[in-house]
mmCIF file with all atom_site columns, C-alpha atoms in Angstrom:
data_model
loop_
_atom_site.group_PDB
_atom_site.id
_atom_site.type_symbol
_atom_site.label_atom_id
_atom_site.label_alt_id
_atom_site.label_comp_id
_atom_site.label_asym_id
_atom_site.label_entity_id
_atom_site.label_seq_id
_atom_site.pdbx_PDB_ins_code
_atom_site.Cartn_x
_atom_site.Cartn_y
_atom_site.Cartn_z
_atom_site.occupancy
_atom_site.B_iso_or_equiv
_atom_site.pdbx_formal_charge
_atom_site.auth_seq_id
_atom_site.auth_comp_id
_atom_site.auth_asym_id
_atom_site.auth_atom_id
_atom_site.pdbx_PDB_model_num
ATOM 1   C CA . UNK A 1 1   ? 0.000  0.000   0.000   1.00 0.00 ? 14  UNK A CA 1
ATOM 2   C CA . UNK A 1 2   ? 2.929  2.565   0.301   1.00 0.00 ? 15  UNK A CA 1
ATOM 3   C CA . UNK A 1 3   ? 3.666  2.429   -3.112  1.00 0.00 ? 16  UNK A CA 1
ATOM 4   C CA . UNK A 1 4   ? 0.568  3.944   -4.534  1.00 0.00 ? 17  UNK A CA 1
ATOM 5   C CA . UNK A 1 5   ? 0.823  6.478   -2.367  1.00 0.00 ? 18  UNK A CA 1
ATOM 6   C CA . UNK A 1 6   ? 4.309  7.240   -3.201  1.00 0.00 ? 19  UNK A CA 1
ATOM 7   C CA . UNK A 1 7   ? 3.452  7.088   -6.638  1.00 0.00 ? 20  UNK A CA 1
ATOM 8   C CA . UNK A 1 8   ? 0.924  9.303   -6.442  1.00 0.00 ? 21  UNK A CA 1
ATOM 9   C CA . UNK A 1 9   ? 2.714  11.749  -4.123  1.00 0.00 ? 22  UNK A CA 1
ATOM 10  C CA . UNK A 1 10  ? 5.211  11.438  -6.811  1.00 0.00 ? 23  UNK A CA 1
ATOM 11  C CA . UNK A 1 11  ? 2.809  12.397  -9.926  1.00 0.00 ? 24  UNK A CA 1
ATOM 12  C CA . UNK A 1 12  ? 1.523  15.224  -7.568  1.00 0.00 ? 25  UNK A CA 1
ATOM 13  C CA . UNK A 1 13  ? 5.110  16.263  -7.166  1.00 0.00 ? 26  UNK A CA 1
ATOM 14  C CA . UNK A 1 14  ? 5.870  16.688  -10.495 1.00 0.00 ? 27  UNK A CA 1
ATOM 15  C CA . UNK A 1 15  ? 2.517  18.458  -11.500 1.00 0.00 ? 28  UNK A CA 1
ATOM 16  C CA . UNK A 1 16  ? 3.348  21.009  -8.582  1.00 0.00 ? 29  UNK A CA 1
ATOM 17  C CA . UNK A 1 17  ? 6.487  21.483  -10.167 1.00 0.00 ? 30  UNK A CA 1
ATOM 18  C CA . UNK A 1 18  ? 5.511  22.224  -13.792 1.00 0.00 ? 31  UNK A CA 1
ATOM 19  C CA . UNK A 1 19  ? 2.647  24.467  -12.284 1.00 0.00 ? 32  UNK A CA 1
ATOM 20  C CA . UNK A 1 20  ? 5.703  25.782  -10.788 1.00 0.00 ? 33  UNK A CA 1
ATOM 21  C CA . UNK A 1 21  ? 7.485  26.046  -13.198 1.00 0.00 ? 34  UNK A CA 1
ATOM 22  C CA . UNK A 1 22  ? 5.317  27.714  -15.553 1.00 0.00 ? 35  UNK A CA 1
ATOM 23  C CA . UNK A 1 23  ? 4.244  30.296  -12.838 1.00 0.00 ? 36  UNK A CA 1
ATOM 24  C CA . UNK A 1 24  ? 8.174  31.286  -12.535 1.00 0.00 ? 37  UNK A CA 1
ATOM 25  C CA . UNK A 1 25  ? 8.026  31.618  -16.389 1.00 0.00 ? 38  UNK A CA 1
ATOM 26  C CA . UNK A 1 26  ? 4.979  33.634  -16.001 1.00 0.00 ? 39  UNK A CA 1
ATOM 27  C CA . UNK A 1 27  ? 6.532  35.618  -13.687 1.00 0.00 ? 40  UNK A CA 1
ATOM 28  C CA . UNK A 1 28  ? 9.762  36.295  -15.469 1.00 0.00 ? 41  UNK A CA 1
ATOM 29  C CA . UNK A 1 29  ? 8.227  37.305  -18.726 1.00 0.00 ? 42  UNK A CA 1
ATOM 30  C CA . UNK A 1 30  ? 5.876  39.948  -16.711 1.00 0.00 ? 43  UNK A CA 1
ATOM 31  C CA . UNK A 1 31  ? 9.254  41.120  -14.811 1.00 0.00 ? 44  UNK A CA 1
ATOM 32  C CA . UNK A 1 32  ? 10.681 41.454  -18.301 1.00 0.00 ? 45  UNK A CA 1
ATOM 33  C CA . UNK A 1 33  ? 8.053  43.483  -19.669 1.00 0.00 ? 46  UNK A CA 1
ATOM 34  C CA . UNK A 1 34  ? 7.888  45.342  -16.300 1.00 0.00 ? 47  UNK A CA 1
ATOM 35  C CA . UNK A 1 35  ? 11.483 46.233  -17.430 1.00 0.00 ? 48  UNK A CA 1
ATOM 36  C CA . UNK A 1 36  ? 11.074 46.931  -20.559 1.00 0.00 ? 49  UNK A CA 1
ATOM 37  C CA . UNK A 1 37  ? 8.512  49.518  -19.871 1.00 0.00 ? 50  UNK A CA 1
ATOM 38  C CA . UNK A 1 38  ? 10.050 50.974  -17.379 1.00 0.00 ? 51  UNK A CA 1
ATOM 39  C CA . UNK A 1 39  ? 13.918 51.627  -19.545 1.00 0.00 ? 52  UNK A CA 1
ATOM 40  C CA . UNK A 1 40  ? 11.005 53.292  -22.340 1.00 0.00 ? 53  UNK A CA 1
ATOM 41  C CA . UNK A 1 41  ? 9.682  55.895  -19.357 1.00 0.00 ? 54  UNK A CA 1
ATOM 42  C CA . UNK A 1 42  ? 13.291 56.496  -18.691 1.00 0.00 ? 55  UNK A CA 1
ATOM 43  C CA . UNK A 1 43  ? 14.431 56.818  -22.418 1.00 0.00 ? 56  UNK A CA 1
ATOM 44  C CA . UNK A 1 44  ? 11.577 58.964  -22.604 1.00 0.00 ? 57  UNK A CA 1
ATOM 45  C CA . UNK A 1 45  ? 11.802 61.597  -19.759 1.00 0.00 ? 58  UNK A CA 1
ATOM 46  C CA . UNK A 1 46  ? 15.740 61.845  -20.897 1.00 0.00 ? 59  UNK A CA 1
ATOM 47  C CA . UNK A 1 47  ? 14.421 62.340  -23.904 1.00 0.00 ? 60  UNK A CA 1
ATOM 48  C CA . UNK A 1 48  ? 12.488 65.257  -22.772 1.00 0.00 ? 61  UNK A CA 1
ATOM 49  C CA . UNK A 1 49  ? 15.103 66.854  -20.990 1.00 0.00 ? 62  UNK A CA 1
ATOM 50  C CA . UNK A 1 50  ? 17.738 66.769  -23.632 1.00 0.00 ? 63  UNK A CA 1
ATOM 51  C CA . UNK A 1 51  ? 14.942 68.781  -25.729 1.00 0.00 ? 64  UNK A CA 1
ATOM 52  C CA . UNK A 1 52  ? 14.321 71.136  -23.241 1.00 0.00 ? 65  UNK A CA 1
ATOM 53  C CA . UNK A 1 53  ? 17.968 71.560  -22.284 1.00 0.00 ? 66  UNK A CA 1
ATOM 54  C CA . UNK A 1 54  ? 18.033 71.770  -26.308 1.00 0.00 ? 67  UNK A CA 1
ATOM 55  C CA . UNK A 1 55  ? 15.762 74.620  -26.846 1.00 0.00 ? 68  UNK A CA 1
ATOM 56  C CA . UNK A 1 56  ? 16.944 76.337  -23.945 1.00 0.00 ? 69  UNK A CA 1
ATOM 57  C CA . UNK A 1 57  ? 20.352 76.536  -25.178 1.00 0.00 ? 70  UNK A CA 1
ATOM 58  C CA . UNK A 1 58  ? 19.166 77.390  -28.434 1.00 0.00 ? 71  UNK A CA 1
ATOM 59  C CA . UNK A 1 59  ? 17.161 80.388  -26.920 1.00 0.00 ? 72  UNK A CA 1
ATOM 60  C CA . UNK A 1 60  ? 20.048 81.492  -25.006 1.00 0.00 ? 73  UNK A CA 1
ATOM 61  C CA . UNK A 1 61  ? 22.083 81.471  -28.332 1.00 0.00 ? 74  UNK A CA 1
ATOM 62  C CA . UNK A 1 62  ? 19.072 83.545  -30.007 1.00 0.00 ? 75  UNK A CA 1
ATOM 63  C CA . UNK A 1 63  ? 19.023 86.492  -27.370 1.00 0.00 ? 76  UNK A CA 1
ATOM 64  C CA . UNK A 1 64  ? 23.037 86.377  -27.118 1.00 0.00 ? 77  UNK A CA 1
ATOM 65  C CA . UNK A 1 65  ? 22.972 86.983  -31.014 1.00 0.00 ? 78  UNK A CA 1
ATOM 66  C CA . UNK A 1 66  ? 20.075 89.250  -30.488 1.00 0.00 ? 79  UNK A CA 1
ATOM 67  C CA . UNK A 1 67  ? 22.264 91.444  -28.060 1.00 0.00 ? 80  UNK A CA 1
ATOM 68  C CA . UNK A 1 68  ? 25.072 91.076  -30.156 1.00 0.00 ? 81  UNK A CA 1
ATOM 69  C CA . UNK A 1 69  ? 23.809 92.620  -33.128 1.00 0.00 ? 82  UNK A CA 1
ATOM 70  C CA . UNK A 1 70  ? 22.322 95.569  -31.418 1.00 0.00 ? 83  UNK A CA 1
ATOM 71  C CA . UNK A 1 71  ? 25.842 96.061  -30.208 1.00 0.00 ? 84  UNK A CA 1
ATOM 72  C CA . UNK A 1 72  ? 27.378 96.213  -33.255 1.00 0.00 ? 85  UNK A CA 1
ATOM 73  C CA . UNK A 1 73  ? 24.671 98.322  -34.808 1.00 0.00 ? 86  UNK A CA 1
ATOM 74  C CA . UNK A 1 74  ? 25.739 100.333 -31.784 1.00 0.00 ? 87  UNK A CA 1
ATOM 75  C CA . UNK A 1 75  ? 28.989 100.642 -32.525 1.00 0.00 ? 88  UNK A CA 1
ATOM 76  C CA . UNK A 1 76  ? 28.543 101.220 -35.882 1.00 0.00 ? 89  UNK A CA 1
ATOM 77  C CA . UNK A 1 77  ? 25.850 104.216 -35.336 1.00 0.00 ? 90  UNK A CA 1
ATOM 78  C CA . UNK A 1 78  ? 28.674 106.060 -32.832 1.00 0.00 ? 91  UNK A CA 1
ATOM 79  C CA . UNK A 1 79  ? 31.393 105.279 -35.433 1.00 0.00 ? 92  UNK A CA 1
ATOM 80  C CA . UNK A 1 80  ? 29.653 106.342 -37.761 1.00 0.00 ? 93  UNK A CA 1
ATOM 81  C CA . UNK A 1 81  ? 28.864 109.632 -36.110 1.00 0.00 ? 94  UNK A CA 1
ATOM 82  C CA . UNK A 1 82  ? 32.547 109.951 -34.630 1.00 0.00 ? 95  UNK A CA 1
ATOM 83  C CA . UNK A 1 83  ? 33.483 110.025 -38.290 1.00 0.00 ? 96  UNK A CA 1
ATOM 84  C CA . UNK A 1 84  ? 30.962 112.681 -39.600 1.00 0.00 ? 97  UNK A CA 1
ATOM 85  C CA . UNK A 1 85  ? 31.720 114.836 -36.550 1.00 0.00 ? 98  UNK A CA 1
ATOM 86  C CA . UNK A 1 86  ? 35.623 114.506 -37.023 1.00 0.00 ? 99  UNK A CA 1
ATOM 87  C CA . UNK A 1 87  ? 35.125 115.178 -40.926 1.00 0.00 ? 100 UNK A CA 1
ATOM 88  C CA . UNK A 1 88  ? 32.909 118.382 -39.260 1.00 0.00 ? 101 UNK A CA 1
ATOM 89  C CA . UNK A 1 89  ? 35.560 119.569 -37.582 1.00 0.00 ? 102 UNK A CA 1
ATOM 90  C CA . UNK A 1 90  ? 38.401 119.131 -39.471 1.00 0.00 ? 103 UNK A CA 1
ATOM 91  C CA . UNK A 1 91  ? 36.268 121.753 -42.717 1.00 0.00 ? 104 UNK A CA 1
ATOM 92  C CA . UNK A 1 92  ? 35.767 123.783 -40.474 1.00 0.00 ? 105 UNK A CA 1
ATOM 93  C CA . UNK A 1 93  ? 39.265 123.990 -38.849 1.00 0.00 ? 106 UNK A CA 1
ATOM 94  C CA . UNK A 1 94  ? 40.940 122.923 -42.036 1.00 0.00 ? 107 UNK A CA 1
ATOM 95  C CA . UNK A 1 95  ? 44.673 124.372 -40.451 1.00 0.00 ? 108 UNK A CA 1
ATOM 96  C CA . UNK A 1 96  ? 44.264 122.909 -37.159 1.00 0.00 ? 109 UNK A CA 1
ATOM 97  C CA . UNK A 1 97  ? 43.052 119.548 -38.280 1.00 0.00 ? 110 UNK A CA 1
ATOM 98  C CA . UNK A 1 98  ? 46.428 119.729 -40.603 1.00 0.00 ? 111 UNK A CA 1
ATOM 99  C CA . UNK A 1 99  ? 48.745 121.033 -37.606 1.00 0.00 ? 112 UNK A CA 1
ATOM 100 C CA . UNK A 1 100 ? 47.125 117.927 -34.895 1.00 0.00 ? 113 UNK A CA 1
ATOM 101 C CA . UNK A 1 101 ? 48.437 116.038 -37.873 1.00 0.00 ? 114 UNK A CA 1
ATOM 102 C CA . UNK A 1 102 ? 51.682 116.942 -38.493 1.00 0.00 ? 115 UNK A CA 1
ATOM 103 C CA . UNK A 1 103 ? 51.976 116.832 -34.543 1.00 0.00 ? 116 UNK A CA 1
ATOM 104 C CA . UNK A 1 104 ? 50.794 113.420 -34.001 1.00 0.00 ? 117 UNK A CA 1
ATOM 105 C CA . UNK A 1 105 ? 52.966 112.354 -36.812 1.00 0.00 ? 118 UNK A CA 1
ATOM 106 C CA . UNK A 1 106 ? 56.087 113.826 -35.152 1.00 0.00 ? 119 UNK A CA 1
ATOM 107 C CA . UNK A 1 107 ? 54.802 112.124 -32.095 1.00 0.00 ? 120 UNK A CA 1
ATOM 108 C CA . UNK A 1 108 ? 54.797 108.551 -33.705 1.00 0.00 ? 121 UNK A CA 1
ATOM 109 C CA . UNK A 1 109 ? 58.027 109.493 -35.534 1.00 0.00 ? 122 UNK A CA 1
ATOM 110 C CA . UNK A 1 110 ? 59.563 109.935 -32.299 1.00 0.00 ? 123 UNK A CA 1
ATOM 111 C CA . UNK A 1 111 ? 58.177 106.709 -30.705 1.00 0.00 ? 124 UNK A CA 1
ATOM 112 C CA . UNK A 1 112 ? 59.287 104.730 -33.272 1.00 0.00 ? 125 UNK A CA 1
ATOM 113 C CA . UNK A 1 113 ? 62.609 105.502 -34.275 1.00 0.00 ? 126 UNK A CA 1
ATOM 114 C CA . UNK A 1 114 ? 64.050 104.796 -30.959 1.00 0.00 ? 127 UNK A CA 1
ATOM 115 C CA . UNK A 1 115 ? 62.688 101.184 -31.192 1.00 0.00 ? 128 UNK A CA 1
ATOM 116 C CA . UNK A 1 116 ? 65.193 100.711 -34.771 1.00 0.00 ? 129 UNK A CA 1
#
């Protein structure tokens, strides 16, 4: 009589393990797909914030070029008017803008020749 009964326990045995085994299975595939999920949210929020670090930069490069340009329009605009107001000057003090010349000249002359 202990036989069937170890043969049985036996057969139940190995069902319990293939139920087993098949729930581990189960269980790995779902963990897998848990995973895989998961790395997508991740890909997907660093994603994100490599676009919005993106278009941050890229705004940041807009307003620097922005502020650059009005510089140099700036610039320009005072040049510009630096060079009308000198060219002012110098018809109406035609002798003195030729003396600062020749004085300046001298000036450079002597700064120079020392360094021959």
């Amino acid at each position: 009589m202990a036989e069937p009964d170890a043969q049985n326990d036996f057969a139940k045995l190995s069902e319990d393990l293939a139920v087993l085994r098949a729930d581990v299975a189960k269980l790995a595939e779902t963990l897998s797909l848990m995973a895989k999920a998961e790395g997508e949210a991740v890909t997907d929020a660093v994603r994100q914030k490599v676009r919005a670090g993106a278009a941050r930069a890229e705004a940041t490069a807009s307003g620097l070029l922005e502020e650059g340009t009005a510089a140099y329009e700036e610039a320009k605009a005072r040049a510009q008017g630096l060079t009308s107001e000198l060219g002012s000057t110098i018809e109406r003090n035609p002798l003195s803008a030729v003396a600062a010349a020749l004085g300046i000249g001298f000036l450079f002359g002597l700064l120079t020749r020392g360094r021959n």
